[in-house]
């Protein structure tokens, strides 16, 4: 029973139909949370007693950095599924997730630099957290370039899957670098097992922003993979019927 459900979920047609039903709701909820979290955090929270107004960049930086890592983990899982079970929907997910993850990773690095200038007095330091985050961006770029380097889609998929699975070892390095090494980057302010060190008036809009960014990422991913499904399945009967009905 479980394997039957798993295979049904892996069907491009089933996923296309299902994603179409939840897409509007995901988009509306993402818009509400992102707009609410950023408006509250950027405009209405009080300045920090140490960092002043420069800390407000966290409402963009923290969600972006978190997503950069989460998307890569999801990408590596999808790559593993595609590599082991040859499920084409998983390979489509890898293709769609790589540019999304790269965008959030670049945004995290840029916003981190903007915060670092007034805080550290420099745009960049070869800090363990920053350096490992830069490596993550290069991994994303490598996956995007590797997919375009082969004429054979099957060969490109295998190569990307191997790189994705190997590169996932960088994620715990990013996560725990501030604990393993003496770095300039501050530690986590949001803790699951301990009390947060952030004031509630800052924490609530930050959590709203994080949730909104995650839903926005899901929204963009669904848009991209739906387009990818139509492109790869264009010769199938159901896609021809769908395109014919919409023309």
PDB file of N, CA, C and O in Angstrom, residues 131-200:
ATOM      1  N   UNK A 131      32.748  31.349   4.523  1.00  0.00           N
ATOM      2  CA  UNK A 131      33.476  30.573   3.524  1.00  0.00           C
ATOM      3  C   UNK A 131      32.697  29.314   3.126  1.00  0.00           C
ATOM      4  O   UNK A 131      32.594  28.991   1.939  1.00  0.00           O
ATOM      5  N   UNK A 132      32.147  28.622   4.097  1.00  0.00           N
ATOM      6  CA  UNK A 132      31.369  27.417   3.781  1.00  0.00           C
ATOM      7  C   UNK A 132      30.088  27.770   3.035  1.00  0.00           C
ATOM      8  O   UNK A 132      29.622  26.999   2.189  1.00  0.00           O
ATOM      9  N   UNK A 133      29.536  28.945   3.300  1.00  0.00           N
ATOM     10  CA  UNK A 133      28.351  29.398   2.564  1.00  0.00           C
ATOM     11  C   UNK A 133      28.725  29.720   1.117  1.00  0.00           C
ATOM     12  O   UNK A 133      27.947  29.440   0.186  1.00  0.00           O
ATOM     13  N   UNK A 134      29.891  30.293   0.914  1.00  0.00           N
ATOM     14  CA  UNK A 134      30.359  30.561  -0.441  1.00  0.00           C
ATOM     15  C   UNK A 134      30.587  29.260  -1.204  1.00  0.00           C
ATOM     16  O   UNK A 134      30.276  29.167  -2.400  1.00  0.00           O
ATOM     17  N   UNK A 135      31.110  28.252  -0.523  1.00  0.00           N
ATOM     18  CA  UNK A 135      31.283  26.932  -1.144  1.00  0.00           C
ATOM     19  C   UNK A 135      29.926  26.372  -1.572  1.00  0.00           C
ATOM     20  O   UNK A 135      29.801  25.756  -2.639  1.00  0.00           O
ATOM     21  N   UNK A 136      28.912  26.597  -0.752  1.00  0.00           N
ATOM     22  CA  UNK A 136      27.562  26.132  -1.103  1.00  0.00           C
ATOM     23  C   UNK A 136      27.076  26.798  -2.388  1.00  0.00           C
ATOM     24  O   UNK A 136      26.476  26.141  -3.243  1.00  0.00           O
ATOM     25  N   UNK A 137      27.352  28.085  -2.534  1.00  0.00           N
ATOM     26  CA  UNK A 137      26.969  28.782  -3.761  1.00  0.00           C
ATOM     27  C   UNK A 137      27.688  28.180  -4.966  1.00  0.00           C
ATOM     28  O   UNK A 137      27.079  27.983  -6.026  1.00  0.00           O
ATOM     29  N   UNK A 138      28.969  27.856  -4.808  1.00  0.00           N
ATOM     30  CA  UNK A 138      29.727  27.232  -5.899  1.00  0.00           C
ATOM     31  C   UNK A 138      29.167  25.842  -6.227  1.00  0.00           C
ATOM     32  O   UNK A 138      29.167  25.421  -7.391  1.00  0.00           O
ATOM     33  N   UNK A 139      28.702  25.129  -5.203  1.00  0.00           N
ATOM     34  CA  UNK A 139      28.083  23.823  -5.452  1.00  0.00           C
ATOM     35  C   UNK A 139      26.816  23.979  -6.295  1.00  0.00           C
ATOM     36  O   UNK A 139      26.571  23.200  -7.216  1.00  0.00           O
ATOM     37  N   UNK A 140      26.019  24.979  -5.959  1.00  0.00           N
ATOM     38  CA  UNK A 140      24.815  25.253  -6.759  1.00  0.00           C
ATOM     39  C   UNK A 140      25.191  25.579  -8.207  1.00  0.00           C
ATOM     40  O   UNK A 140      24.587  25.050  -9.150  1.00  0.00           O
ATOM     41  N   UNK A 141      26.168  26.458  -8.367  1.00  0.00           N
ATOM     42  CA  UNK A 141      26.600  26.816  -9.722  1.00  0.00           C
ATOM     43  C   UNK A 141      27.140  25.591 -10.459  1.00  0.00           C
ATOM     44  O   UNK A 141      26.918  25.426 -11.659  1.00  0.00           O
ATOM     45  N   UNK A 142      27.850  24.733  -9.723  1.00  0.00           N
ATOM     46  CA  UNK A 142      28.384  23.521 -10.337  1.00  0.00           C
ATOM     47  C   UNK A 142      27.288  22.595 -10.820  1.00  0.00           C
ATOM     48  O   UNK A 142      27.383  22.009 -11.909  1.00  0.00           O
ATOM     49  N   UNK A 143      26.227  22.469 -10.029  1.00  0.00           N
ATOM     50  CA  UNK A 143      25.100  21.624 -10.439  1.00  0.00           C
ATOM     51  C   UNK A 143      24.419  22.174 -11.683  1.00  0.00           C
ATOM     52  O   UNK A 143      24.053  21.423 -12.589  1.00  0.00           O
ATOM     53  N   UNK A 144      24.239  23.496 -11.727  1.00  0.00           N
ATOM     54  CA  UNK A 144      23.603  24.121 -12.890  1.00  0.00           C
ATOM     55  C   UNK A 144      24.462  23.933 -14.135  1.00  0.00           C
ATOM     56  O   UNK A 144      23.965  23.578 -15.209  1.00  0.00           O
ATOM     57  N   UNK A 145      25.782  24.157 -13.989  1.00  0.00           N
ATOM     58  CA  UNK A 145      26.690  24.024 -15.132  1.00  0.00           C
ATOM     59  C   UNK A 145      26.827  22.574 -15.574  1.00  0.00           C
ATOM     60  O   UNK A 145      26.883  22.283 -16.776  1.00  0.00           O
ATOM     61  N   UNK A 146      26.870  21.664 -14.613  1.00  0.00           N
ATOM     62  CA  UNK A 146      27.044  20.245 -14.929  1.00  0.00           C
ATOM     63  C   UNK A 146      25.871  19.705 -15.727  1.00  0.00           C
ATOM     64  O   UNK A 146      26.049  18.883 -16.630  1.00  0.00           O
ATOM     65  N   UNK A 147      24.687  20.176 -15.411  1.00  0.00           N
ATOM     66  CA  UNK A 147      23.502  19.712 -16.147  1.00  0.00           C
ATOM     67  C   UNK A 147      23.550  20.139 -17.602  1.00  0.00           C
ATOM     68  O   UNK A 147      23.037  19.445 -18.479  1.00  0.00           O
ATOM     69  N   UNK A 148      24.173  21.280 -17.868  1.00  0.00           N
ATOM     70  CA  UNK A 148      24.259  21.774 -19.237  1.00  0.00           C
ATOM     71  C   UNK A 148      25.484  21.252 -19.984  1.00  0.00           C
ATOM     72  O   UNK A 148      25.624  21.488 -21.180  1.00  0.00           O
ATOM     73  N   UNK A 149      26.356  20.546 -19.270  1.00  0.00           N
ATOM     74  CA  UNK A 149      27.620  20.129 -19.877  1.00  0.00           C
ATOM     75  C   UNK A 149      27.507  18.837 -20.685  1.00  0.00           C
ATOM     76  O   UNK A 149      28.403  18.505 -21.455  1.00  0.00           O
ATOM     77  N   UNK A 150      26.417  18.094 -20.503  1.00  0.00           N
ATOM     78  CA  UNK A 150      26.250  16.817 -21.187  1.00  0.00           C
ATOM     79  C   UNK A 150      25.071  16.879 -22.153  1.00  0.00           C
ATOM     80  O   UNK A 150      24.037  17.475 -21.850  1.00  0.00           O
ATOM     81  N   UNK A 151      25.247  16.247 -23.302  1.00  0.00           N
ATOM     82  CA  UNK A 151      24.143  16.157 -24.256  1.00  0.00           C
ATOM     83  C   UNK A 151      23.107  15.140 -23.800  1.00  0.00           C
ATOM     84  O   UNK A 151      21.915  15.299 -24.060  1.00  0.00           O
ATOM     85  N   UNK A 152      23.576  14.104 -23.130  1.00  0.00           N
ATOM     86  CA  UNK A 152      22.678  13.066 -22.639  1.00  0.00           C
ATOM     87  C   UNK A 152      22.063  13.494 -21.303  1.00  0.00           C
ATOM     88  O   UNK A 152      22.788  13.780 -20.342  1.00  0.00           O
ATOM     89  N   UNK A 153      20.744  13.533 -21.239  1.00  0.00           N
ATOM     90  CA  UNK A 153      20.068  13.903 -19.999  1.00  0.00           C
ATOM     91  C   UNK A 153      20.321  12.890 -18.902  1.00  0.00           C
ATOM     92  O   UNK A 153      20.482  13.249 -17.731  1.00  0.00           O
ATOM     93  N   UNK A 154      20.413  11.612 -19.261  1.00  0.00           N
ATOM     94  CA  UNK A 154      20.650  10.567 -18.261  1.00  0.00           C
ATOM     95  C   UNK A 154      22.034  10.717 -17.643  1.00  0.00           C
ATOM     96  O   UNK A 154      22.197  10.592 -16.426  1.00  0.00           O
ATOM     97  N   UNK A 155      23.033  10.988 -18.471  1.00  0.00           N
ATOM     98  CA  UNK A 155      24.389  11.192 -17.957  1.00  0.00           C
ATOM     99  C   UNK A 155      24.460  12.427 -17.071  1.00  0.00           C
ATOM    100  O   UNK A 155      25.088  12.415 -16.007  1.00  0.00           O
ATOM    101  N   UNK A 156      23.812  13.495 -17.506  1.00  0.00           N
ATOM    102  CA  UNK A 156      23.794  14.729 -16.716  1.00  0.00           C
ATOM    103  C   UNK A 156      23.115  14.508 -15.371  1.00  0.00           C
ATOM    104  O   UNK A 156      23.573  15.020 -14.342  1.00  0.00           O
ATOM    105  N   UNK A 157      22.042  13.737 -15.372  1.00  0.00           N
ATOM    106  CA  UNK A 157      21.321  13.450 -14.126  1.00  0.00           C
ATOM    107  C   UNK A 157      22.194  12.685 -13.149  1.00  0.00           C
ATOM    108  O   UNK A 157      22.217  12.988 -11.951  1.00  0.00           O
ATOM    109  N   UNK A 158      22.919  11.682 -13.641  1.00  0.00           N
ATOM    110  CA  UNK A 158      23.797  10.894 -12.760  1.00  0.00           C
ATOM    111  C   UNK A 158      24.925  11.760 -12.207  1.00  0.00           C
ATOM    112  O   UNK A 158      25.251  11.677 -11.023  1.00  0.00           O
ATOM    113  N   UNK A 159      25.514  12.575 -13.047  1.00  0.00           N
ATOM    114  CA  UNK A 159      26.615  13.433 -12.604  1.00  0.00           C
ATOM    115  C   UNK A 159      26.139  14.434 -11.552  1.00  0.00           C
ATOM    116  O   UNK A 159      26.815  14.653 -10.536  1.00  0.00           O
ATOM    117  N   UNK A 160      24.982  15.031 -11.782  1.00  0.00           N
ATOM    118  CA  UNK A 160      24.431  15.989 -10.822  1.00  0.00           C
ATOM    119  C   UNK A 160      24.076  15.305  -9.503  1.00  0.00           C
ATOM    120  O   UNK A 160      24.281  15.875  -8.428  1.00  0.00           O
ATOM    121  N   UNK A 161      23.555  14.089  -9.595  1.00  0.00           N
ATOM    122  CA  UNK A 161      23.186  13.355  -8.387  1.00  0.00           C
ATOM    123  C   UNK A 161      24.411  13.065  -7.525  1.00  0.00           C
ATOM    124  O   UNK A 161      24.379  13.219  -6.298  1.00  0.00           O
ATOM    125  N   UNK A 162      25.492  12.668  -8.162  1.00  0.00           N
ATOM    126  CA  UNK A 162      26.730  12.369  -7.417  1.00  0.00           C
ATOM    127  C   UNK A 162      27.264  13.624  -6.744  1.00  0.00           C
ATOM    128  O   UNK A 162      27.627  13.618  -5.563  1.00  0.00           O
ATOM    129  N   UNK A 163      27.305  14.746  -7.491  1.00  0.00           N
ATOM    130  CA  UNK A 163      27.791  15.997  -6.917  1.00  0.00           C
ATOM    131  C   UNK A 163      26.898  16.453  -5.768  1.00  0.00           C
ATOM    132  O   UNK A 163      27.386  16.915  -4.731  1.00  0.00           O
ATOM    133  N   UNK A 164      25.589  16.328  -5.940  1.00  0.00           N
ATOM    134  CA  UNK A 164      24.650  16.748  -4.896  1.00  0.00           C
ATOM    135  C   UNK A 164      24.835  15.933  -3.630  1.00  0.00           C
ATOM    136  O   UNK A 164      24.833  16.478  -2.514  1.00  0.00           O
ATOM    137  N   UNK A 165      24.987  14.627  -3.781  1.00  0.00           N
ATOM    138  CA  UNK A 165      25.132  13.762  -2.610  1.00  0.00           C
ATOM    139  C   UNK A 165      26.457  13.990  -1.899  1.00  0.00           C
ATOM    140  O   UNK A 165      26.523  13.966  -0.666  1.00  0.00           O
ATOM    141  N   UNK A 166      27.521  14.225  -2.650  1.00  0.00           N
ATOM    142  CA  UNK A 166      28.828  14.502  -2.040  1.00  0.00           C
ATOM    143  C   UNK A 166      28.813  15.867  -1.360  1.00  0.00           C
ATOM    144  O   UNK A 166      29.315  16.042  -0.247  1.00  0.00           O
ATOM    145  N   UNK A 167      28.207  16.846  -2.020  1.00  0.00           N
ATOM    146  CA  UNK A 167      28.206  18.211  -1.507  1.00  0.00           C
ATOM    147  C   UNK A 167      27.402  18.414  -0.246  1.00  0.00           C
ATOM    148  O   UNK A 167      27.595  19.417   0.449  1.00  0.00           O
ATOM    149  N   UNK A 168      26.523  17.465   0.081  1.00  0.00           N
ATOM    150  CA  UNK A 168      25.665  17.645   1.257  1.00  0.00           C
ATOM    151  C   UNK A 168      26.468  17.643   2.550  1.00  0.00           C
ATOM    152  O   UNK A 168      25.984  18.125   3.587  1.00  0.00           O
ATOM    153  N   UNK A 169      27.696  17.161   2.511  1.00  0.00           N
ATOM    154  CA  UNK A 169      28.536  17.175   3.723  1.00  0.00           C
ATOM    155  C   UNK A 169      28.858  18.614   4.140  1.00  0.00           C
ATOM    156  O   UNK A 169      29.245  18.850   5.293  1.00  0.00           O
ATOM    157  N   UNK A 170      28.690  19.567   3.230  1.00  0.00           N
ATOM    158  CA  UNK A 170      28.965  20.964   3.561  1.00  0.00           C
ATOM    159  C   UNK A 170      27.880  21.565   4.454  1.00  0.00           C
ATOM    160  O   UNK A 170      28.127  22.563   5.141  1.00  0.00           O
ATOM    161  N   UNK A 171      26.689  20.990   4.453  1.00  0.00           N
ATOM    162  CA  UNK A 171      25.577  21.567   5.213  1.00  0.00           C
ATOM    163  C   UNK A 171      25.835  21.563   6.720  1.00  0.00           C
ATOM    164  O   UNK A 171      25.677  22.601   7.375  1.00  0.00           O
ATOM    165  N   UNK A 172      26.226  20.432   7.333  1.00  0.00           N
ATOM    166  CA  UNK A 172      26.529  20.499   8.773  1.00  0.00           C
ATOM    167  C   UNK A 172      27.728  21.389   9.090  1.00  0.00           C
ATOM    168  O   UNK A 172      27.802  21.945  10.189  1.00  0.00           O
ATOM    169  N   UNK A 173      28.637  21.539   8.142  1.00  0.00           N
ATOM    170  CA  UNK A 173      29.762  22.449   8.364  1.00  0.00           C
ATOM    171  C   UNK A 173      29.253  23.875   8.484  1.00  0.00           C
ATOM    172  O   UNK A 173      29.674  24.644   9.360  1.00  0.00           O
ATOM    173  N   UNK A 174      28.335  24.271   7.586  1.00  0.00           N
ATOM    174  CA  UNK A 174      27.736  25.608   7.664  1.00  0.00           C
ATOM    175  C   UNK A 174      26.990  25.764   8.980  1.00  0.00           C
ATOM    176  O   UNK A 174      27.141  26.767   9.692  1.00  0.00           O
ATOM    177  N   UNK A 175      26.183  24.771   9.314  1.00  0.00           N
ATOM    178  CA  UNK A 175      25.319  24.845  10.487  1.00  0.00           C
ATOM    179  C   UNK A 175      26.107  24.982  11.778  1.00  0.00           C
ATOM    180  O   UNK A 175      25.773  25.803  12.651  1.00  0.00           O
ATOM    181  N   UNK A 176      27.156  24.182  11.936  1.00  0.00           N
ATOM    182  CA  UNK A 176      27.854  24.128  13.215  1.00  0.00           C
ATOM    183  C   UNK A 176      29.217  24.820  13.204  1.00  0.00           C
ATOM    184  O   UNK A 176      29.974  24.682  14.160  1.00  0.00           O
ATOM    185  N   UNK A 177      29.504  25.570  12.145  1.00  0.00           N
ATOM    186  CA  UNK A 177      30.821  26.213  12.050  1.00  0.00           C
ATOM    187  C   UNK A 177      31.074  27.189  13.191  1.00  0.00           C
ATOM    188  O   UNK A 177      32.202  27.309  13.677  1.00  0.00           O
ATOM    189  N   UNK A 178      30.025  27.897  13.645  1.00  0.00           N
ATOM    190  CA  UNK A 178      30.219  28.868  14.727  1.00  0.00           C
ATOM    191  C   UNK A 178      30.477  28.180  16.063  1.00  0.00           C
ATOM    192  O   UNK A 178      30.955  28.823  17.005  1.00  0.00           O
ATOM    193  N   UNK A 179      30.144  26.891  16.158  1.00  0.00           N
ATOM    194  CA  UNK A 179      30.400  26.140  17.383  1.00  0.00           C
ATOM    195  C   UNK A 179      31.723  25.388  17.308  1.00  0.00           C
ATOM    196  O   UNK A 179      32.394  25.197  18.338  1.00  0.00           O
ATOM    197  N   UNK A 180      32.100  24.960  16.111  1.00  0.00           N
ATOM    198  CA  UNK A 180      33.330  24.182  15.958  1.00  0.00           C
ATOM    199  C   UNK A 180      34.582  25.049  15.917  1.00  0.00           C
ATOM    200  O   UNK A 180      35.656  24.615  16.323  1.00  0.00           O
ATOM    201  N   UNK A 181      34.449  26.270  15.398  1.00  0.00           N
ATOM    202  CA  UNK A 181      35.603  27.152  15.262  1.00  0.00           C
ATOM    203  C   UNK A 181      35.319  28.516  15.885  1.00  0.00           C
ATOM    204  O   UNK A 181      34.163  28.892  16.071  1.00  0.00           O
ATOM    205  N   UNK A 182      36.379  29.243  16.168  1.00  0.00           N
ATOM    206  CA  UNK A 182      36.256  30.600  16.685  1.00  0.00           C
ATOM    207  C   UNK A 182      36.015  31.545  15.509  1.00  0.00           C
ATOM    208  O   UNK A 182      36.936  31.883  14.777  1.00  0.00           O
ATOM    209  N   UNK A 183      34.777  31.962  15.314  1.00  0.00           N
ATOM    210  CA  UNK A 183      34.420  32.772  14.155  1.00  0.00           C
ATOM    211  C   UNK A 183      33.810  34.098  14.585  1.00  0.00           C
ATOM    212  O   UNK A 183      33.346  34.263  15.716  1.00  0.00           O
ATOM    213  N   UNK A 184      33.802  35.048  13.651  1.00  0.00           N
ATOM    214  CA  UNK A 184      33.167  36.335  13.898  1.00  0.00           C
ATOM    215  C   UNK A 184      31.649  36.231  13.854  1.00  0.00           C
ATOM    216  O   UNK A 184      30.941  37.010  14.483  1.00  0.00           O
ATOM    217  N   UNK A 185      31.156  35.306  13.058  1.00  0.00           N
ATOM    218  CA  UNK A 185      29.714  35.188  12.870  1.00  0.00           C
ATOM    219  C   UNK A 185      29.033  34.807  14.179  1.00  0.00           C
ATOM    220  O   UNK A 185      29.487  33.912  14.886  1.00  0.00           O
ATOM    221  N   UNK A 186      27.964  35.518  14.500  1.00  0.00           N
ATOM    222  CA  UNK A 186      27.257  35.228  15.745  1.00  0.00           C
ATOM    223  C   UNK A 186      26.538  33.888  15.679  1.00  0.00           C
ATOM    224  O   UNK A 186      26.217  33.390  14.597  1.00  0.00           O
ATOM    225  N   UNK A 187      26.271  33.319  16.841  1.00  0.00           N
ATOM    226  CA  UNK A 187      25.576  32.057  16.909  1.00  0.00           C
ATOM    227  C   UNK A 187      24.095  32.205  16.625  1.00  0.00           C
ATOM    228  O   UNK A 187      23.585  33.304  16.397  1.00  0.00           O
ATOM    229  N   UNK A 188      23.380  31.083  16.665  1.00  0.00           N
ATOM    230  CA  UNK A 188      21.951  31.090  16.374  1.00  0.00           C
ATOM    231  C   UNK A 188      21.186  31.815  17.477  1.00  0.00           C
ATOM    232  O   UNK A 188      21.457  31.620  18.668  1.00  0.00           O
ATOM    233  N   UNK A 189      20.242  32.643  17.065  1.00  0.00           N
ATOM    234  CA  UNK A 189      19.387  33.339  18.021  1.00  0.00           C
ATOM    235  C   UNK A 189      18.049  32.628  18.193  1.00  0.00           C
ATOM    236  O   UNK A 189      17.317  32.901  19.129  1.00  0.00           O
ATOM    237  N   UNK A 190      17.722  31.730  17.245  1.00  0.00           N
ATOM    238  CA  UNK A 190      16.490  30.948  17.350  1.00  0.00           C
ATOM    239  C   UNK A 190      16.869  29.527  17.714  1.00  0.00           C
ATOM    240  O   UNK A 190      17.568  28.847  16.963  1.00  0.00           O
ATOM    241  N   UNK A 191      16.421  29.067  18.875  1.00  0.00           N
ATOM    242  CA  UNK A 191      16.767  27.734  19.347  1.00  0.00           C
ATOM    243  C   UNK A 191      15.488  26.954  19.631  1.00  0.00           C
ATOM    244  O   UNK A 191      14.524  27.499  20.179  1.00  0.00           O
ATOM    245  N   UNK A 192      15.500  25.688  19.264  1.00  0.00           N
ATOM    246  CA  UNK A 192      14.324  24.844  19.476  1.00  0.00           C
ATOM    247  C   UNK A 192      14.287  24.305  20.899  1.00  0.00           C
ATOM    248  O   UNK A 192      13.239  24.276  21.541  1.00  0.00           O
ATOM    249  N   UNK A 193      15.429  23.895  21.409  1.00  0.00           N
ATOM    250  CA  UNK A 193      15.472  23.257  22.729  1.00  0.00           C
ATOM    251  C   UNK A 193      15.767  24.242  23.851  1.00  0.00           C
ATOM    252  O   UNK A 193      15.660  23.890  25.024  1.00  0.00           O
ATOM    253  N   UNK A 194      16.161  25.474  23.521  1.00  0.00           N
ATOM    254  CA  UNK A 194      16.481  26.463  24.535  1.00  0.00           C
ATOM    255  C   UNK A 194      15.698  27.739  24.278  1.00  0.00           C
ATOM    256  O   UNK A 194      15.128  27.941  23.207  1.00  0.00           O
ATOM    257  N   UNK A 195      15.684  28.607  25.262  1.00  0.00           N
ATOM    258  CA  UNK A 195      14.992  29.880  25.122  1.00  0.00           C
ATOM    259  C   UNK A 195      15.751  30.777  24.156  1.00  0.00           C
ATOM    260  O   UNK A 195      16.975  30.873  24.195  1.00  0.00           O
ATOM    261  N   UNK A 196      15.011  31.433  23.263  1.00  0.00           N
ATOM    262  CA  UNK A 196      15.637  32.318  22.288  1.00  0.00           C
ATOM    263  C   UNK A 196      16.211  33.550  22.977  1.00  0.00           C
ATOM    264  O   UNK A 196      15.674  34.042  23.969  1.00  0.00           O
ATOM    265  N   UNK A 197      17.333  34.044  22.437  1.00  0.00           N
ATOM    266  CA  UNK A 197      17.966  35.235  22.987  1.00  0.00           C
ATOM    267  C   UNK A 197      17.412  36.511  22.364  1.00  0.00           C
ATOM    268  O   UNK A 197      17.852  37.599  22.700  1.00  0.00           O
ATOM    269  N   UNK A 198      16.457  36.383  21.467  1.00  0.00           N
ATOM    270  CA  UNK A 198      15.892  37.540  20.775  1.00  0.00           C
ATOM    271  C   UNK A 198      14.594  37.964  21.443  1.00  0.00           C
ATOM    272  O   UNK A 198      13.791  37.130  21.867  1.00  0.00           O
ATOM    273  N   UNK A 199      14.374  39.283  21.505  1.00  0.00           N
ATOM    274  CA  UNK A 199      13.141  39.809  22.068  1.00  0.00           C
ATOM    275  C   UNK A 199      11.952  39.377  21.216  1.00  0.00           C
ATOM    276  O   UNK A 199      12.055  39.259  19.993  1.00  0.00           O
ATOM    277  N   UNK A 200      10.809  39.174  21.852  1.00  0.00           N
ATOM    278  CA  UNK A 200       9.632  38.670  21.155  1.00  0.00           C
ATOM    279  C   UNK A 200       9.173  39.606  20.048  1.00  0.00           C
ATOM    280  O   UNK A 200       8.679  39.166  19.019  1.00  0.00           O
TER     281      UNK A 200
END
